[in-house]
Structure formats: C-alpha cells, structure tokens
Amino acid sequence: MAKSKFSKDFLEKIKEQLLAKKDDLENELSAFADKSTTNKDDYNARFPEMGDKIDENAAEVTEYSKNLTLENTLEKALQDVNKALERLNKKKYGVCKYCKDPIAEKRLLARPVSSSCIECKKRLTLEA
C-alpha cells in the first residue's frame, strides 16, 4: 500500500482541521443526543419533553424525527473524520483507496476527509 508523501507541516495542518471538526461535530451531537456507552461512534437522540398536551406531543415527535435525521448526518460526518484521523496515524493519509495514487493537496485542503482522488470520485459518481 502506498504511503502519503506530504510535508509534516501540511499533515499537521490537516490534523488540526480534522480535530477541530471532530470537536464541533461532537458538540453539535451532544446538544440533543447522548453518546452510546457501547459504541464510541454512536449517539442516541433524546426524546424532547415539551408537555402533556396533544399539540405538544405532536411537536415532540416532529422535533425527535428531525433530530434523528440530524443525528445520522452528524454521525456519518464524525465517522469520516475519525477514519481520516486513523489514516493520518497509520501514515496512509492522502492516498486514494481505489487507485492508490496520492490525492491532490488542494482536494485535501478543501475536504480533509477525502479518501479518494478526484478522478476515481468522478468515475464512481458516473457509475452510480
């Protein structure tokens, strides 16, 4: 497997961005969900308590449904960040998982969680 060939400064910059993003995502999730005690990457949305009236119950269900969708989106983003940090730690960051070529620095700066080069991403998108 190819190893990344980026400067130490570049990799440190990426790591800082990823850690900041991880912190932001965890803070967003903790605003309406509890972290699972069995799975470090899983959160469980809390059911909002607004009262006992029928219209309040409907609002609770609506809010909970919205939070479940948001939870899934934020969890996926957090998983992407964690995978990118793992690749950094294993010195495999910035290598396309499909063609094994280096991913362009510009792409990684724009989207630090990228695991594929632009060419492979385009090809996969066209095939889908």
Coordinates of N, CA and C in Angstrom, one line a residue:
M1 N 0.9 -1.2 0.0 CA 0.0 0.0 0.0 C 0.9 1.2 0.0
A2 N 0.5 2.2 -0.8 CA 1.3 3.5 -0.9 C 1.2 4.3 0.4
K3 N 2.2 5.0 0.7 CA 2.2 5.8 1.9 C 2.1 7.3 1.4
S4 N 1.5 8.1 2.2 CA 1.4 9.5 1.8 C 2.7 10.2 1.8
K5 N 2.9 11.2 0.9 CA 4.2 11.9 0.7 C 4.0 13.4 0.9
F6 N 3.4 13.8 2.0 CA 3.1 15.2 2.2 C 4.1 15.7 3.3
S7 N 4.3 17.0 3.3 CA 5.2 17.6 4.3 C 4.6 17.4 5.7
K8 N 5.4 17.4 6.7 CA 5.0 17.3 8.1 C 4.1 18.5 8.4
D9 N 4.4 19.7 7.9 CA 3.6 20.9 8.2 C 2.2 20.8 7.6
F10 N 2.1 20.2 6.4 CA 0.8 20.0 5.7 C 0.0 19.0 6.5
L11 N 0.6 17.9 6.9 CA -0.1 16.9 7.7 C -0.6 17.4 9.1
E12 N 0.2 18.3 9.7 CA -0.2 18.9 11.0 C -1.4 19.8 10.8
K13 N -1.3 20.6 9.7 CA -2.4 21.5 9.4 C -3.7 20.7 9.2
I14 N -3.6 19.6 8.5 CA -4.8 18.7 8.2 C -5.3 18.2 9.5
K15 N -4.4 17.7 10.4 CA -4.8 17.1 11.7 C -5.5 18.1 12.5
E16 N -5.0 19.3 12.6 CA -5.6 20.4 13.3 C -7.1 20.6 12.8
Q17 N -7.2 20.7 11.5 CA -8.6 20.9 10.9 C -9.5 19.7 11.3
L18 N -9.0 18.5 11.2 CA -9.8 17.3 11.5 C -10.2 17.3 13.0
L19 N -9.2 17.6 13.8 CA -9.6 17.6 15.3 C -10.6 18.7 15.6
A20 N -10.4 19.8 15.0 CA -11.4 20.9 15.2 C -12.8 20.5 14.7
K21 N -12.8 19.9 13.6 CA -14.1 19.4 13.0 C -14.7 18.3 13.9
K22 N -13.9 17.4 14.4 CA -14.4 16.4 15.3 C -15.0 17.0 16.6
D23 N -14.3 18.0 17.2 CA -14.8 18.7 18.3 C -16.2 19.4 18.1
D24 N -16.3 20.0 16.9 CA -17.5 20.7 16.5 C -18.7 19.7 16.4
L25 N -18.4 18.6 15.7 CA -19.4 17.6 15.5 C -19.9 17.0 16.8
E26 N -18.9 16.6 17.7 CA -19.3 16.1 19.0 C -20.1 17.1 19.8
N27 N -19.8 18.3 19.8 CA -20.5 19.4 20.5 C -21.9 19.5 19.9
E28 N -22.1 19.5 18.6 CA -23.4 19.5 18.0 C -24.2 18.3 18.4
L29 N -23.7 17.2 18.3 CA -24.4 16.0 18.7 C -24.8 16.0 20.2
S30 N -23.9 16.4 21.1 CA -24.2 16.4 22.5 C -25.3 17.4 22.9
A31 N -25.7 18.3 22.0 CA -26.7 19.3 22.3 C -28.1 18.6 22.3
F32 N -28.3 17.5 21.6 CA -29.6 16.8 21.5 C -29.5 15.3 21.6
A33 N -28.3 14.8 21.8 CA -28.1 13.3 21.9 C -27.1 12.9 22.9
D34 N -27.3 11.7 23.4 CA -26.3 11.1 24.3 C -25.4 10.1 23.6
K35 N -24.1 10.1 24.0 CA -23.2 9.2 23.5 C -23.5 7.8 24.0
S36 N -23.4 6.8 23.1 CA -23.7 5.5 23.4 C -22.6 5.0 24.4
T37 N -23.0 4.1 25.3 CA -22.0 3.6 26.2 C -21.3 2.3 25.6
T38 N -21.9 1.8 24.6 CA -21.3 0.6 24.0 C -20.6 0.8 22.7
N39 N -20.9 1.9 22.0 CA -20.2 2.2 20.7 C -19.8 3.6 20.7
K40 N -18.5 3.8 20.6 CA -17.9 5.2 20.7 C -18.3 6.1 19.5
D41 N -18.8 5.5 18.4 CA -19.2 6.3 17.3 C -20.7 6.5 17.2
D42 N -21.4 6.1 18.2 CA -22.9 6.1 18.1 C -23.4 7.1 19.2
Y43 N -24.4 7.8 18.7 CA -25.2 8.7 19.6 C -26.6 8.4 19.5
N44 N -27.4 8.7 20.6 CA -28.8 8.4 20.6 C -29.6 9.7 20.9
A45 N -30.4 10.1 20.0 CA -31.1 11.4 20.2 C -32.1 11.2 21.4
R46 N -32.1 12.3 22.2 CA -33.0 12.3 23.3 C -34.4 12.7 22.8
F47 N -35.4 12.1 23.4 CA -36.8 12.5 23.1 C -37.1 13.8 23.8
P48 N -37.5 14.8 23.1 CA -37.8 16.1 23.8 C -39.1 16.0 24.6
E49 N -39.0 16.7 25.8 CA -40.2 16.7 26.7 C -40.7 18.2 26.7
M50 N -41.9 18.4 26.0 CA -42.4 19.7 25.9 C -43.7 19.9 26.7
G51 N -44.3 18.8 27.2 CA -45.5 18.9 27.9 C -46.5 17.7 27.6
D52 N -47.7 17.8 28.2 CA -48.6 16.7 28.0 C -49.8 17.0 27.1
K53 N -49.9 18.2 26.5 CA -51.0 18.5 25.6 C -50.7 17.8 24.2
I54 N -51.8 17.5 23.5 CA -51.7 16.8 22.3 C -50.9 17.6 21.3
D55 N -51.0 18.9 21.2 CA -50.2 19.7 20.2 C -48.7 19.7 20.6
E56 N -48.5 19.6 21.9 CA -47.1 19.5 22.4 C -46.5 18.1 22.1
N57 N -47.3 17.1 22.2 CA -46.9 15.7 21.8 C -46.5 15.6 20.3
A58 N -47.3 16.3 19.5 CA -47.0 16.3 18.1 C -45.7 17.0 17.8
A59 N -45.5 18.1 18.5 CA -44.3 18.9 18.4 C -43.0 18.0 18.8
E60 N -43.2 17.3 19.9 CA -42.2 16.4 20.4 C -41.8 15.4 19.3
V61 N -42.8 14.7 18.7 CA -42.5 13.7 17.7 C -41.8 14.4 16.5
T62 N -42.3 15.5 16.1 CA -41.7 16.2 14.9 C -40.2 16.6 15.2
E63 N -40.0 17.1 16.4 CA -38.6 17.5 16.8 C -37.7 16.3 16.9
Y64 N -38.2 15.2 17.5 CA -37.4 14.0 17.6 C -37.1 13.4 16.2
S65 N -38.0 13.4 15.3 CA -37.8 12.9 13.9 C -36.7 13.8 13.3
K66 N -36.8 15.1 13.4 CA -35.8 16.0 12.9 C -34.4 15.7 13.5
N67 N -34.4 15.5 14.8 CA -33.1 15.2 15.5 C -32.5 13.8 15.1
L68 N -33.4 12.8 14.8 CA -32.8 11.5 14.3 C -32.1 11.7 13.0
T69 N -32.7 12.5 12.1 CA -32.1 12.7 10.8 C -30.8 13.5 10.9
L70 N -30.8 14.5 11.8 CA -29.6 15.3 12.0 C -28.5 14.4 12.7
E71 N -28.9 13.6 13.6 CA -28.0 12.6 14.3 C -27.3 11.8 13.3
N72 N -28.1 11.2 12.4 CA -27.5 10.3 11.3 C -26.5 11.1 10.5
T73 N -26.8 12.3 10.1 CA -25.9 13.1 9.2 C -24.6 13.4 10.0
L74 N -24.8 13.9 11.2 CA -23.6 14.3 12.0 C -22.7 13.0 12.4
E75 N -23.4 11.9 12.7 CA -22.6 10.7 13.0 C -21.8 10.3 11.8
K76 N -22.4 10.3 10.6 CA -21.6 10.0 9.3 C -20.4 10.9 9.2
A77 N -20.6 12.2 9.4 CA -19.5 13.1 9.2 C -18.5 12.8 10.3
L78 N -18.9 12.5 11.5 CA -17.9 12.2 12.5 C -17.1 10.9 12.2
Q79 N -17.8 9.9 11.6 CA -17.1 8.7 11.2 C -16.1 9.0 10.2
D80 N -16.4 9.9 9.2 CA -15.5 10.3 8.2 C -14.2 10.9 8.8
V81 N -14.5 11.8 9.7 CA -13.4 12.5 10.4 C -12.5 11.5 11.1
N82 N -13.1 10.6 11.9 CA -12.4 9.6 12.6 C -11.5 8.7 11.7
K83 N -12.1 8.3 10.6 CA -11.4 7.5 9.6 C -10.2 8.2 9.0
A84 N -10.4 9.5 8.7 CA -9.3 10.3 8.2 C -8.2 10.4 9.3
L85 N -8.5 10.6 10.5 CA -7.5 10.7 11.6 C -6.8 9.4 11.7
E86 N -7.5 8.3 11.6 CA -6.9 7.0 11.6 C -5.9 6.8 10.5
R87 N -6.3 7.2 9.3 CA -5.3 7.2 8.2 C -4.1 8.0 8.4
L88 N -4.3 9.2 9.0 CA -3.1 10.0 9.4 C -2.2 9.3 10.4
N89 N -2.8 8.7 11.4 CA -2.0 8.0 12.4 C -1.2 6.8 11.8
K90 N -1.8 6.1 10.8 CA -1.2 5.0 10.2 C -0.3 5.4 9.0
K91 N -0.1 6.7 8.8 CA 0.7 7.2 7.7 C 0.2 6.8 6.3
K92 N -1.1 6.7 6.2 CA -1.7 6.3 4.9 C -2.7 7.4 4.4
Y93 N -2.6 8.6 5.0 CA -3.4 9.7 4.7 C -3.1 10.3 3.3
G94 N -4.1 10.6 2.6 CA -3.8 11.3 1.3 C -3.6 10.3 0.1
V95 N -3.9 9.0 0.3 CA -3.7 8.0 -0.7 C -5.1 7.5 -1.1
C96 N -5.4 7.6 -2.4 CA -6.7 7.2 -2.9 C -6.9 5.7 -2.6
K97 N -8.0 5.4 -2.0 CA -8.3 4.0 -1.6 C -8.7 3.1 -2.8
Y98 N -8.8 3.7 -4.0 CA -9.2 2.9 -5.2 C -8.0 2.7 -6.1
C99 N -7.3 3.8 -6.5 CA -6.2 3.7 -7.4 C -4.8 3.7 -6.7
K100 N -4.8 4.0 -5.4 CA -3.6 4.1 -4.6 C -2.6 5.2 -5.0
D101 N -3.1 6.1 -5.8 CA -2.3 7.3 -6.1 C -2.5 8.4 -5.1
P102 N -1.6 9.3 -4.9 CA -1.7 10.4 -4.0 C -2.9 11.3 -4.4
I103 N -3.6 11.8 -3.4 CA -4.8 12.7 -3.5 C -4.2 14.1 -3.6
A104 N -4.7 15.0 -4.4 CA -4.1 16.3 -4.6 C -4.3 17.1 -3.3
E105 N -3.2 17.9 -2.9 CA -3.3 18.7 -1.7 C -4.5 19.6 -1.7
K106 N -4.8 20.2 -2.9 CA -5.9 21.1 -3.0 C -7.2 20.5 -2.5
R107 N -7.4 19.2 -3.0 CA -8.6 18.5 -2.6 C -8.6 18.2 -1.1
L108 N -7.5 17.8 -0.5 CA -7.4 17.5 0.9 C -7.6 18.8 1.7
L109 N -7.1 19.9 1.3 CA -7.4 21.2 2.0 C -8.8 21.6 2.0
A110 N -9.5 21.3 0.8 CA -10.9 21.7 0.7 C -11.8 20.6 1.4
R111 N -11.4 19.4 1.4 CA -12.2 18.3 2.1 C -11.2 17.3 2.7
P112 N -10.8 17.7 3.9 CA -9.8 16.8 4.6 C -10.1 15.4 4.8
V113 N -11.4 15.0 4.8 CA -11.8 13.6 5.0 C -11.8 12.8 3.7
S114 N -11.4 13.4 2.6 CA -11.4 12.7 1.3 C -10.5 11.4 1.4
S115 N -11.1 10.4 0.9 CA -10.3 9.1 0.8 C -10.1 8.7 -0.6
S116 N -10.6 9.5 -1.6 CA -10.4 9.1 -3.0 C -9.9 10.4 -3.8
C117 N -9.2 10.1 -4.8 CA -8.8 11.2 -5.7 C -10.0 11.7 -6.5
I118 N -9.8 12.8 -7.2 CA -10.9 13.4 -7.9 C -11.3 12.5 -9.1
E119 N -10.3 11.9 -9.8 CA -10.6 11.0 -10.9 C -11.4 9.8 -10.5
C120 N -11.1 9.2 -9.5 CA -11.8 8.0 -9.0 C -13.2 8.4 -8.5
K121 N -13.3 9.5 -7.8 CA -14.6 10.0 -7.3 C -15.5 10.3 -8.5
K122 N -15.0 10.9 -9.6 CA -15.8 11.2 -10.8 C -16.3 9.9 -11.4
R123 N -15.4 8.9 -11.5 CA -15.7 7.7 -12.1 C -16.8 7.0 -11.3
L124 N -16.7 7.0 -10.0 CA -17.7 6.3 -9.1 C -19.0 7.0 -9.2
T125 N -19.0 8.3 -9.3 CA -20.2 9.1 -9.4 C -21.0 8.8 -10.7
L126 N -20.2 8.7 -11.8 CA -20.8 8.4 -13.1 C -21.4 7.0 -13.1
E127 N -20.8 6.1 -12.4 CA -21.2 4.7 -12.4 C -22.5 4.5 -11.6
A128 N -22.7 5.4 -10.6 CA -23.8 5.2 -9.7 C -25.1 5.6 -10.3

